[in-house]
Coordinates of C-alpha atoms and ligand atoms in Angstrom, one line a residue:
X1 CA 9.5 15.9 17.9
X2 CA 13.0 16.7 19.2
X3 CA 14.0 18.7 16.1
X4 CA 10.7 20.5 16.1
X5 CA 11.3 21.9 19.6
X6 CA 15.0 22.4 19.0
X7 CA 14.9 24.6 16.0
X8 CA 13.0 27.6 17.4
X9 CA 15.3 27.4 20.4
X10 CA 18.4 27.5 18.1
X11 CA 16.9 30.4 16.2
X12 CA 16.2 32.2 19.5
X13 CA 19.7 31.5 20.8
X14 CA 21.7 32.3 17.7
X15 CA 19.5 34.8 16.1
X16 CA 18.1 34.7 12.6
X17 CA 21.5 34.9 10.9
X18 CA 22.5 31.3 11.8
X19 CA 19.2 29.9 10.6
X20 CA 19.7 31.8 7.3
X21 CA 23.0 29.9 6.7
X22 CA 21.1 26.6 6.6
X23 CA 17.9 27.6 4.8
X24 CA 18.1 25.6 1.5
X25 CA 14.7 26.3 -0.1
X26 CA 12.0 28.9 0.2
X27 CA 8.7 28.2 -1.6
X28 CA 6.1 30.8 -2.2
X29 CA 3.7 32.0 -4.9
X30 CA 1.1 29.3 -4.8
X31 CA -1.4 27.6 -2.5
X32 CA 0.5 25.9 0.3
X33 CA -1.9 23.6 2.0
X34 CA -0.6 22.4 5.4
X35 CA -3.2 19.7 5.9
X36 CA -3.1 20.5 9.6
X37 CA -6.5 20.4 11.3
X38 CA -10.0 19.6 10.3
X39 CA -10.4 22.5 7.9
X40 CA -8.2 23.8 5.1
X41 CA -5.2 25.8 6.4
X42 CA -2.9 27.7 4.0
X43 CA 0.4 29.4 4.6
X44 CA 2.1 31.9 2.4
X45 CA 5.6 30.3 2.3
X46 CA 7.6 27.3 3.4
X47 CA 11.3 27.1 4.3
X48 CA 13.3 23.9 4.1
X49 CA 16.7 23.3 5.7
X50 CA 18.7 20.1 5.8
X51 CA 15.7 18.1 4.6
X52 CA 13.3 19.4 7.1
X53 CA 10.6 22.1 7.2
X54 CA 11.9 24.9 9.4
X55 CA 9.2 27.4 8.7
X56 CA 5.6 27.6 7.4
X57 CA 4.0 31.0 7.5
X58 CA 4.1 34.6 6.2
X59 CA 6.5 35.3 3.4
X60 CA 7.9 38.4 5.2
X61 CA 9.0 36.1 8.1
X62 CA 10.3 33.5 5.7
X63 CA 12.5 36.0 3.9
X64 CA 14.3 36.7 7.2
X65 CA 15.4 33.0 7.3
X66 CA 16.7 33.1 3.8
X67 CA 20.4 33.7 3.0
X68 CA 22.5 34.1 -0.1
X69 CA 22.5 30.4 -0.8
X70 CA 18.8 29.9 -0.3
X71 CA 17.0 28.8 -3.5
X72 CA 13.8 30.8 -3.8
X73 CA 11.2 28.8 -5.7
X74 CA 8.1 30.5 -7.1
X75 CA 5.2 28.0 -7.2
X76 CA 3.6 30.2 -10.0
X77 CA 0.1 29.4 -8.9
X78 CA 0.6 25.7 -8.4
X79 CA -0.4 23.9 -5.2
X80 CA 1.9 22.4 -2.6
X81 CA 0.9 19.7 -0.1
X82 CA 2.6 17.2 2.1
X83 CA 4.1 14.3 0.1
X84 CA 1.4 11.6 -0.3
X85 CA 1.7 8.4 1.8
X86 CA 0.9 5.0 0.5
X87 CA -0.9 3.1 3.3
X88 CA -1.5 -0.1 1.3
X89 CA 0.5 -0.9 -1.8
X90 CA 2.8 -3.7 -3.0
X91 CA 5.9 -1.8 -4.0
X92 CA 8.2 -4.7 -4.5
X93 CA 5.6 -6.8 -6.1
X94 CA 4.8 -4.0 -8.5
X95 CA 8.5 -3.5 -9.3
X96 CA 8.8 -7.2 -10.2
X97 CA 5.7 -6.9 -12.4
X98 CA 7.4 -4.1 -14.3
X99 CA 9.8 -6.7 -15.4
X100 CA 6.9 -9.1 -16.4
X101 CA 4.4 -9.0 -19.2
X102 CA 1.6 -6.5 -18.8
X103 CA -1.7 -8.3 -19.1
X104 CA -4.0 -5.4 -18.1
X105 CA -6.9 -4.9 -20.5
X106 CA -6.6 -8.3 -22.2
X107 CA -9.9 -8.9 -24.0
X108 CA -9.5 -12.6 -24.9
X109 CA -7.2 -15.6 -24.3
X110 CA -5.6 -15.2 -27.7
X111 CA -4.7 -11.6 -26.8
X112 CA -3.2 -12.8 -23.5
X113 CA -1.2 -15.6 -25.3
X114 CA 0.1 -13.1 -27.9
X115 CA 1.4 -10.7 -25.1
X116 CA 3.0 -13.6 -23.3
X117 CA 4.7 -14.8 -26.5
X118 CA 6.3 -11.4 -26.8
X119 CA 7.4 -11.7 -23.2
X120 CA 8.9 -15.1 -23.9
X121 CA 11.2 -13.5 -26.6
X122 CA 13.0 -11.4 -24.0
X123 CA 12.9 -13.7 -21.0
X124 CA 16.3 -15.4 -20.3
X125 CA 16.2 -19.1 -21.2
X126 CA 16.4 -20.2 -17.6
X127 CA 13.7 -17.8 -16.4
X128 CA 10.0 -18.3 -16.0
X129 CA 7.7 -16.5 -18.5
X130 CA 5.3 -14.5 -16.3
X131 CA 2.5 -12.1 -17.0
X132 CA 0.3 -10.1 -14.7
X133 CA -2.9 -8.1 -14.7
X134 CA -5.7 -9.9 -16.7
X135 CA -9.2 -10.3 -15.3
X136 CA -11.1 -13.4 -16.1
X137 CA -14.4 -11.4 -16.3
X138 CA -12.7 -9.1 -18.8
X139 CA -11.8 -12.0 -21.1
X140 CA -14.3 -12.9 -23.8
X141 CA -14.1 -16.5 -22.5
X142 CA -15.0 -15.4 -19.0
X143 CA -12.5 -17.8 -17.4
X144 CA -8.7 -18.0 -16.8
X145 CA -6.5 -19.7 -19.4
X146 CA -5.8 -23.4 -19.2
X147 CA -2.4 -25.2 -19.1
X148 CA -3.0 -26.3 -22.7
X149 CA -3.5 -22.7 -23.8
X150 CA -0.4 -21.5 -21.9
X151 CA 1.6 -24.3 -23.6
X152 CA 1.1 -22.3 -26.8
X153 CA 3.6 -19.9 -25.3
X154 CA 6.1 -22.6 -24.4
X155 CA 5.5 -26.2 -23.7
X156 CA 8.9 -26.9 -22.1
X157 CA 9.5 -23.6 -20.1
X158 CA 7.5 -22.6 -17.0
X159 CA 4.7 -20.2 -17.9
X160 CA 2.5 -18.5 -15.2
X161 CA -0.1 -15.7 -15.4
X162 CA -1.5 -13.9 -12.4
X163 CA -4.7 -11.9 -12.5
X164 CA -5.0 -8.2 -11.4
X165 CA -6.1 -9.1 -7.9
X166 CA -3.0 -11.1 -7.4
X167 CA -5.1 -13.8 -5.8
X168 CA -5.9 -16.0 -8.9
X169 CA -3.7 -17.3 -11.7
X170 CA -2.9 -20.2 -14.0
X171 CA 0.2 -22.2 -14.9
X172 CA 1.3 -24.6 -17.6
X173 CA 2.5 -28.1 -17.0
X174 CA 6.2 -27.1 -17.0
X175 CA 5.5 -24.5 -14.2
X176 CA 3.7 -27.1 -12.1
X177 CA 6.6 -29.5 -12.6
X178 CA 9.2 -26.8 -11.6
X179 CA 7.1 -26.1 -8.5
X180 CA 6.9 -29.8 -7.6
X181 CA 3.1 -29.8 -7.9
X182 CA 1.4 -32.9 -9.3
X183 CA -2.2 -34.0 -9.7
X184 CA -1.6 -35.9 -6.4
X185 CA -0.7 -32.8 -4.5
X186 CA -3.7 -31.9 -2.2
X187 CA -5.2 -28.4 -2.3
X188 CA -3.5 -26.3 0.4
X189 CA -5.7 -24.7 3.1
X190 CA -7.3 -21.6 1.7
X191 CA -6.8 -22.3 -1.9
X192 CA -7.4 -24.8 -4.8
X193 CA -6.1 -26.1 -8.0
X194 CA -8.6 -26.6 -10.8
X195 CA -8.8 -30.3 -11.7
X196 CA -10.3 -32.3 -14.6
X197 CA -13.5 -34.2 -14.1
X198 CA -11.5 -37.4 -13.3
X199 CA -10.1 -35.4 -10.3
X200 CA -6.6 -36.4 -11.3
X201 CA -5.3 -33.9 -13.9
X202 CA -4.4 -30.3 -13.2
X203 CA -6.3 -27.9 -15.6
X204 CA -4.1 -24.9 -15.0
X205 CA -6.1 -22.3 -13.0
X206 CA -5.4 -22.0 -9.3
X207 CA -6.7 -19.8 -6.5
X208 CA -5.2 -18.1 -3.4
X209 CA -2.7 -20.3 -1.4
X210 CA -2.5 -22.8 -4.3
X211 CA -1.3 -19.9 -6.6
X212 CA 1.2 -19.0 -3.8
X213 CA 2.6 -22.5 -3.8
X214 CA 3.6 -22.2 -7.4
X215 CA 4.5 -18.5 -7.4
X216 CA 6.9 -19.0 -4.5
X217 CA 9.0 -21.5 -6.6
X218 CA 9.8 -18.9 -9.3
X219 CA 13.6 -18.3 -9.5
X220 CA 14.6 -15.3 -7.5
X221 CA 15.2 -11.8 -8.8
X222 CA 18.8 -11.0 -8.0
X223 CA 21.4 -8.3 -8.9
X224 CA 20.5 -6.1 -11.8
X225 CA 16.9 -7.5 -12.0
X226 CA 16.3 -6.7 -8.3
X227 CA 17.7 -3.2 -8.8
X228 CA 15.4 -2.7 -11.9
X229 CA 12.4 -3.8 -9.8
X230 CA 13.1 -1.3 -7.0
X231 CA 14.2 1.7 -9.0
X232 CA 11.4 1.1 -11.5
X233 CA 8.7 1.1 -8.8
X234 CA 10.2 4.1 -7.0
X235 CA 10.0 6.1 -10.2
X236 CA 6.4 5.3 -10.6
X237 CA 5.5 5.9 -6.9
X238 CA 7.3 9.3 -7.0
X239 CA 5.6 10.3 -10.2
X240 CA 2.3 10.0 -8.3
X241 CA 3.4 12.3 -5.6
X242 CA 4.3 9.6 -3.0
X243 CA 7.2 10.2 -0.7
X244 CA 6.4 7.1 1.4
X245 CA 5.7 3.7 -0.3
X246 CA 4.5 0.5 1.2
X247 CA 5.2 -3.2 0.5
X248 CA 2.3 -4.7 2.3
X249 CA 3.2 -8.4 1.7
X250 CA 6.9 -8.7 1.9
X251 CA 7.7 -12.4 1.5
X252 CA 5.0 -13.1 -1.1
X253 CA 8.0 -13.8 -3.3
X254 CA 10.8 -15.9 -1.9
X255 CA 13.3 -13.3 -3.1
X256 CA 11.6 -10.2 -1.5
X257 CA 14.0 -9.9 1.4
X258 CA 17.0 -10.2 -0.9
X259 CA 15.6 -7.4 -3.0
X260 CA 15.1 -5.2 0.0
X261 CA 18.6 -5.8 1.2
X262 CA 19.9 -5.0 -2.3
X263 CA 18.0 -1.7 -2.0
X264 CA 19.4 -0.9 1.4
X265 CA 23.0 -1.9 0.6
X266 CA 23.1 0.1 -2.7
X267 CA 21.0 3.1 -1.5
X268 CA 18.6 2.5 -4.3
X269 CA 15.5 4.2 -2.8
X270 CA 14.8 7.9 -3.3
X271 CA 11.6 7.6 -1.2
X272 CA 10.8 5.8 2.1
X273 CA 9.5 2.3 2.0
X274 CA 7.5 0.8 4.9
X275 CA 7.4 -2.9 5.0
X276 CA 4.7 -5.2 6.3
X277 CA 6.1 -8.7 6.3
X278 CA 3.8 -11.6 5.3
X279 CA 3.3 -13.7 8.4
X280 CA 5.5 -16.6 7.4
X281 CA 8.3 -14.3 6.2
X282 CA 8.4 -12.2 9.4
X283 CA 11.2 -14.1 11.2
X284 CA 13.4 -14.0 8.1
X285 CA 12.7 -10.3 7.7
X286 CA 13.6 -9.6 11.4
X287 CA 16.8 -11.7 11.0
X288 CA 17.7 -9.7 7.9
X289 CA 16.9 -6.5 9.8
X290 CA 19.2 -7.2 12.6
X291 CA 22.0 -8.3 10.3
X292 CA 21.6 -5.1 8.3
X293 CA 21.8 -3.1 11.5
X294 CA 24.9 -4.9 12.7
X295 CA 26.7 -4.5 9.4
X296 CA 26.9 -0.8 9.8
X297 CA 30.1 0.5 11.3
X298 CA 29.5 3.3 13.8
X299 CA 32.7 5.0 12.5
X300 CA 31.7 4.9 8.8
X301 CA 29.4 7.9 8.8
X302 CA 26.4 8.3 6.5
X303 CA 23.4 6.3 7.7
X304 CA 25.2 5.6 11.0
X305 CA 24.9 9.3 11.9
X306 CA 21.2 8.7 12.1
X307 CA 21.4 5.4 13.9
X308 CA 24.2 6.3 16.4
X309 CA 22.1 7.5 19.2
X310 CA 19.4 4.8 18.9
X311 CA 19.0 1.1 18.9
X312 CA 20.0 0.5 15.3
X313 CA 17.3 -1.8 14.0
X314 CA 15.2 -1.8 10.9
X315 CA 12.0 -2.5 12.8
X316 CA 12.2 0.9 14.6
X317 CA 13.5 3.3 12.1
X318 CA 14.3 3.9 8.4
X319 CA 17.7 2.5 7.3
X320 CA 18.6 3.8 3.9
X321 CA 14.9 4.6 3.4
X322 CA 13.6 1.1 4.5
X323 CA 11.7 0.4 7.7
X324 CA 10.0 -2.8 8.9
X325 CA 6.7 -1.4 10.3
X326 CA 4.4 -4.4 10.5
X327 CA 3.3 -7.9 9.8
X328 CA 0.5 -8.8 7.4
X329 CA -2.2 -11.4 7.5
X330 CA -5.0 -12.3 5.0
X331 CA -8.3 -13.0 6.7
X332 CA -10.5 -13.4 3.6
X333 CA -10.5 -13.1 -0.1
X334 CA -11.4 -10.4 -2.6
X335 CA -14.6 -9.2 -4.2
X336 CA -15.7 -12.7 -5.1
X337 CA -14.5 -14.4 -2.0
X338 CA -15.0 -11.9 0.9
X339 CA -15.9 -13.6 4.1
X340 CA -19.4 -12.4 5.3
X341 CA -21.7 -13.3 8.2
X342 CA -24.6 -13.1 5.6
X343 CA -24.5 -14.9 2.2
X344 CA -23.8 -13.0 -1.0
X345 CA -26.9 -11.3 -2.5
X346 CA -26.0 -12.8 -5.9
X347 CA -23.4 -15.7 -5.9
X348 CA -20.2 -15.1 -7.8
X349 CA -19.7 -17.3 -10.9
X350 CA -19.2 -20.9 -10.0
X351 CA -20.4 -20.7 -6.4
X352 CA -23.6 -22.5 -5.4
X353 CA -25.8 -22.4 -2.3
X354 CA -25.7 -19.9 0.5
X355 CA -22.1 -18.8 -0.3
X356 CA -20.6 -16.3 2.2
X357 CA -16.9 -16.3 1.1
X358 CA -13.7 -17.8 2.5
X359 CA -12.0 -17.7 5.9
X360 CA -8.2 -17.8 5.3
X361 CA -6.7 -18.6 8.7
X362 CA -7.9 -20.2 11.9
X363 CA -8.7 -18.0 14.9
X364 CA -5.8 -19.6 16.8
X365 CA -3.3 -18.3 14.4
X366 CA -4.5 -14.7 14.6
X367 CA -4.8 -15.0 18.4
X368 CA -1.2 -16.2 18.6
X369 CA -0.1 -13.3 16.4
X370 CA -1.7 -10.7 18.6
X371 CA -0.3 -12.5 21.7
X372 CA 3.1 -12.0 20.2
X373 CA 2.9 -8.6 18.6
X374 CA 0.2 -6.6 20.3
X375 CA 2.6 -5.1 22.9
X376 CA 5.4 -4.5 20.4
X377 CA 6.1 -1.7 17.9
X378 CA 5.2 -3.9 14.9
X379 CA 1.8 -3.2 13.6
X380 CA -0.6 -5.9 12.6
X381 CA -2.1 -5.4 9.2
X382 CA -5.1 -7.6 8.3
X383 CA -6.6 -7.9 4.8
X384 CA -10.4 -8.1 5.1
X385 CA -13.3 -7.4 2.9
X386 CA -16.2 -8.9 4.6
X387 CA -17.7 -8.4 8.1
X388 CA -17.0 -11.9 9.3
X389 CA -13.3 -11.3 8.7
X390 CA -13.6 -8.0 10.7
X391 CA -15.3 -10.0 13.5
X392 CA -12.3 -12.4 13.6
X393 CA -9.9 -9.5 13.8
X394 CA -11.8 -7.7 16.6
X395 CA -12.1 -10.9 18.6
X396 CA -8.3 -11.4 18.5
X397 CA -7.7 -7.8 19.5
X398 CA -10.2 -8.1 22.4
X399 CA -8.3 -11.1 23.7
X400 CA -4.9 -9.3 23.4
X401 CA -6.3 -6.3 25.3
X402 CA -7.7 -8.6 28.1
X403 CA -4.2 -10.2 28.5
X404 CA -1.9 -7.3 27.9
X405 CA -4.0 -4.2 28.4
X406 CA -4.5 -1.4 25.9
X407 CA -1.5 -0.4 23.7
X408 CA -1.1 2.2 21.1
X409 CA -0.9 -0.5 18.5
X410 CA -3.1 1.0 15.7
X411 CA -4.0 -2.3 14.0
X412 CA -4.6 -1.7 10.3
X413 CA -7.8 -3.0 8.8
X414 CA -6.7 -3.4 5.2
X415 CA -9.7 -2.6 2.8
X416 CA -12.3 -3.1 5.6
X417 CA -14.8 -2.8 2.7
X418 CA -17.9 -3.7 4.6
X419 CA -18.1 -3.1 8.4
X420 CA -21.2 -3.2 10.5
X421 CA -22.0 -0.2 12.8
X422 CA -21.3 -2.3 15.9
X423 CA -17.8 -3.1 14.5
X424 CA -17.0 0.5 13.8
X425 CA -17.8 1.2 17.5
X426 CA -15.4 -1.6 18.6
X427 CA -12.7 -0.3 16.2
X428 CA -12.9 3.0 18.0
X429 CA -12.4 1.4 21.4
X430 CA -9.2 -0.5 20.3
X431 CA -7.7 2.2 18.0
X432 CA -8.0 0.1 14.8
X433 CA -7.8 2.2 11.6
X434 CA -9.2 1.1 8.1
X435 CA -7.3 1.7 4.9
X436 CA -10.1 1.8 2.3
X437 CA -9.4 0.6 -1.2
X438 CA -11.2 3.4 -2.9
X439 CA -9.2 2.6 -6.0
X440 CA -11.5 -0.4 -6.3
X441 CA -14.7 1.6 -6.8
X442 CA -14.2 2.2 -10.5
X443 CA -13.3 -1.3 -11.6
X444 CA -15.3 -3.2 -9.0
X445 CA -18.1 -0.9 -7.8
X446 CA -20.8 -2.3 -10.2
X447 CA -19.8 -5.9 -9.2
X448 CA -20.0 -5.0 -5.5
X449 CA -23.6 -3.6 -6.0
X450 CA -24.6 -6.8 -7.8
X451 CA -22.9 -9.4 -5.6
X452 CA -23.1 -7.8 -2.2
X453 CA -26.5 -6.1 -2.6
X454 CA -27.7 -2.6 -1.9
X455 CA -27.1 -2.3 1.9
X456 CA -23.5 -3.6 1.8
X457 CA -22.5 -1.7 -1.3
X458 CA -24.0 1.6 -0.1
X459 CA -22.1 1.3 3.2
X460 CA -18.8 0.0 1.6
X461 CA -15.7 2.0 2.6
X462 CA -17.7 4.1 5.0
X463 CA -15.7 7.3 4.9
X464 CA -18.5 9.7 5.9
X465 CA -19.6 7.4 8.7
X466 CA -16.0 7.4 10.1
X467 CA -15.7 11.1 9.7
X468 CA -19.0 11.7 11.5
X469 CA -17.8 9.5 14.3
X470 CA -14.5 11.4 14.5
X471 CA -12.6 8.3 13.6
X472 CA -9.4 8.1 11.4
X473 CA -9.4 6.3 8.0
X474 CA -7.1 6.3 5.1
X475 CA -7.2 5.5 1.4
X476 CA -5.0 3.1 -0.6
X477 CA -4.5 1.8 -4.1
X478 CA -3.1 -1.7 -3.4
X479 CA -1.1 -1.4 -6.6
X480 CA -0.5 -3.5 -8.6
X481 CA -4.1 -4.6 -7.8
X482 CA -5.0 -1.3 -9.3
X483 CA -2.6 -1.0 -12.3
X484 CA -1.4 2.5 -11.4
X485 CA -0.4 3.7 -7.8
X486 CA -2.2 7.0 -8.3
X487 CA -3.1 8.8 -5.0
X488 CA -5.2 11.5 -6.8
X489 CA -7.3 8.6 -8.2
X490 CA -8.1 7.6 -4.6
X491 CA -9.0 11.1 -3.7
X492 CA -11.3 11.3 -6.7
X493 CA -12.9 8.0 -5.8
X494 CA -13.5 9.0 -2.2
X495 CA -15.1 12.3 -3.3
X496 CA -17.2 11.0 -6.2
X497 CA -17.6 7.2 -5.7
X498 CA -18.3 6.7 -9.4
X499 CA -18.3 3.1 -10.6
X500 CA -17.2 2.0 -14.1
X501 CA -20.7 2.4 -15.4
X502 CA -21.1 5.9 -13.8
X503 CA -23.3 5.0 -10.9
X504 CA -22.6 6.5 -7.6
X505 CA -21.8 3.7 -5.2
X506 CA -23.0 4.7 -1.7
X507 CA -23.7 8.4 -2.3
X508 CA -24.0 9.0 1.5
X509 CA -20.4 8.0 2.0
X510 CA -19.0 10.7 -0.3
X511 CA -16.7 13.1 1.4
X512 CA -15.1 16.5 0.7
X513 CA -11.9 16.8 -1.3
X514 CA -10.1 18.2 1.9
X515 CA -11.2 15.2 4.0
X516 CA -10.1 12.8 1.2
X517 CA -6.7 14.5 1.0
X518 CA -6.4 14.1 4.8
X519 CA -6.8 10.3 4.2
X520 CA -3.6 10.3 2.1
X521 CA -1.5 12.7 4.1
X522 CA -2.1 13.5 7.8
X523 CA -4.2 10.5 8.7
X524 CA -2.0 8.2 6.6
X525 CA 1.1 9.3 8.6
X526 CA -0.9 8.7 11.8
X527 CA -1.9 5.2 10.6
X528 CA 1.7 4.2 10.1
X529 CA 2.8 5.9 13.4
X530 CA 4.9 8.5 11.5
X531 CA 2.8 11.5 12.4
X532 CA 5.7 13.2 14.3
X533 CA 7.7 13.4 11.0
X534 CA 5.2 13.3 8.2
X535 CA 1.7 14.1 7.0
X536 CA 1.5 17.9 7.5
X537 CA 3.6 20.9 6.6
X538 CA 4.8 22.0 10.0
X539 CA 8.2 23.0 11.3
X540 CA 10.3 20.0 12.4
X541 CA 8.7 17.6 10.0
X542 CA 10.5 16.2 7.0
X543 CA 10.4 18.3 3.8
X544 CA 8.4 15.6 2.0
X545 CA 6.3 17.6 -0.5
X546 CA 4.2 17.3 -3.6
X547 CA 3.4 20.1 -6.1
X548 CA 0.2 19.8 -8.1
X549 CA -0.7 21.8 -11.2
X550 CA -4.1 22.7 -9.6
X551 CA -5.6 22.8 -6.1
X552 CA -8.0 19.8 -5.5
X553 CA -10.1 22.0 -3.3
X554 CA -10.6 24.6 -6.1
X555 CA -11.6 22.4 -9.1
X556 CA -14.8 20.7 -9.8
X557 CA -14.9 17.4 -7.8
X558 CA -15.0 15.4 -11.1
X559 CA -11.8 17.2 -12.3
X560 CA -9.7 16.0 -9.4
X561 CA -8.7 12.9 -11.4
X562 CA -7.2 15.2 -14.1
X563 CA -4.9 17.0 -11.7
X564 CA -1.3 16.4 -12.5
X565 CA 1.7 15.9 -10.1
X566 CA 4.3 18.4 -11.2
X567 CA 7.0 17.7 -8.7
X568 CA 7.8 15.4 -5.8
X569 CA 10.3 16.3 -3.2
X570 CA 11.7 13.9 -0.6
X571 CA 13.5 15.6 2.4
X572 CA 14.2 18.7 0.3
X573 CA 15.4 16.8 -2.7
X574 CA 13.5 16.6 -6.0
X575 CA 12.8 13.0 -6.8
X576 CA 10.3 13.5 -9.6
X577 CA 9.7 16.4 -11.9
X578 CA 7.5 16.5 -15.0
Ligands
ZN1 ZN1 -2.8 -5.8 -0.8

């Protein structure tokens, strides 16, 4: 907030002339929506200097701040908002997938095999042939491919496919061999390898931690490949209006930290990247963070200017656009494996009896994590879909509060798809904030209604309930779980809640376009503890901006999805333009 207070003082001390010397950009001529407050607030103009907003208000006043070098930009009826903030995506993972075969929309296994064969042709001889994005239920066969089928792509090179949730996949025999997995390898906790009826052979498909056991053995992305992943993802994120991205599972790949260091060292990122390190990768990430900080020479200028006055560490501030903000845990599974206190209304395929999903980690692990991180700056992000997982999180938080007292920790309930009313009350008390995966409504809404039943589906992603209770919530895309990291698609889903078949899933939880936009701007900044620098258009904040061809508040709600991002600006610099 220091700059916010300093600038008016400077202007007062030195007069308007000195401010005019530094005003770089003056925007006017369109709807400029500040996103400040509970109701829409517009200003006539916005002035940017040295990457920050220095003025938001009447054009006549703004003109006094402009000098001969100020670039005056006419929005020509377009709409400006704060740059969108990604509160749960997998930026690095997505970037790596850009290098892999695209399996989204595969209709049958033959289709998947054909796409993978094309991928094999341009994969280096020593690399794994990897594809991503199919859905078993979208395949004619209704199941993942087998090892034998993947051998059609190559029998002697490792072949691996991962489904669009990122939780399920399949490998051929060469990939199992490269990963050191044999039929004698026991299933890891929280996952399973599909096996033949004799119990001895590996069939190919694998779930959750079993998939991770194979995936983690893939050769690392280095050098040019790492740079391609980062710059490729940044281009896509910026094209959807995002000025802050998230990698919410740093360490899912064993090369993730190396990729991030590559991005820092080579200044590859045009937008900010918030990292939440996967539990087991946190110590390595912290070690890397401190080594990054110590490598910077205070005399060398550049980034050091920003670090000089502070403790130079990646877990407190952005270093070349990268910040370690949190640690990530998975408490349950996805749509088919969410952990509930009550059984599924209709069992997912292959599940018998009173199935109520999977717990991923023991209570003791989560308790220990809160014991360690509750009083620190690192936020704890917890993946949860079912209410039993939310119970586990709340119990761990209660213990931490009893031991250490209340802290402004803002635990992130990732997805938090189904919460009971008593849990929402408890979240209020401990400051926990959900990041609802509204992107999941279109592809998964119908399945949620069927599998979870009417009560749980109607109350899923309870935006209106949170709003009524005066509680913060955000929206996220979880890309590449949703194939495109589109923020406007999240806003559309929060406003309309239309499933793939066109049914409104939980009509009472629909909210206004303005409230949905708050979930991806002001509240998103608050969730990540960046509200002093981001999320609204106010003097002192970063000039992180997005320009849309139309105003989401002035189109038919069903047309929000068709609004186009025209330009994305990070700290006064255009990072995407259409
Ligand atoms: Zn995720």
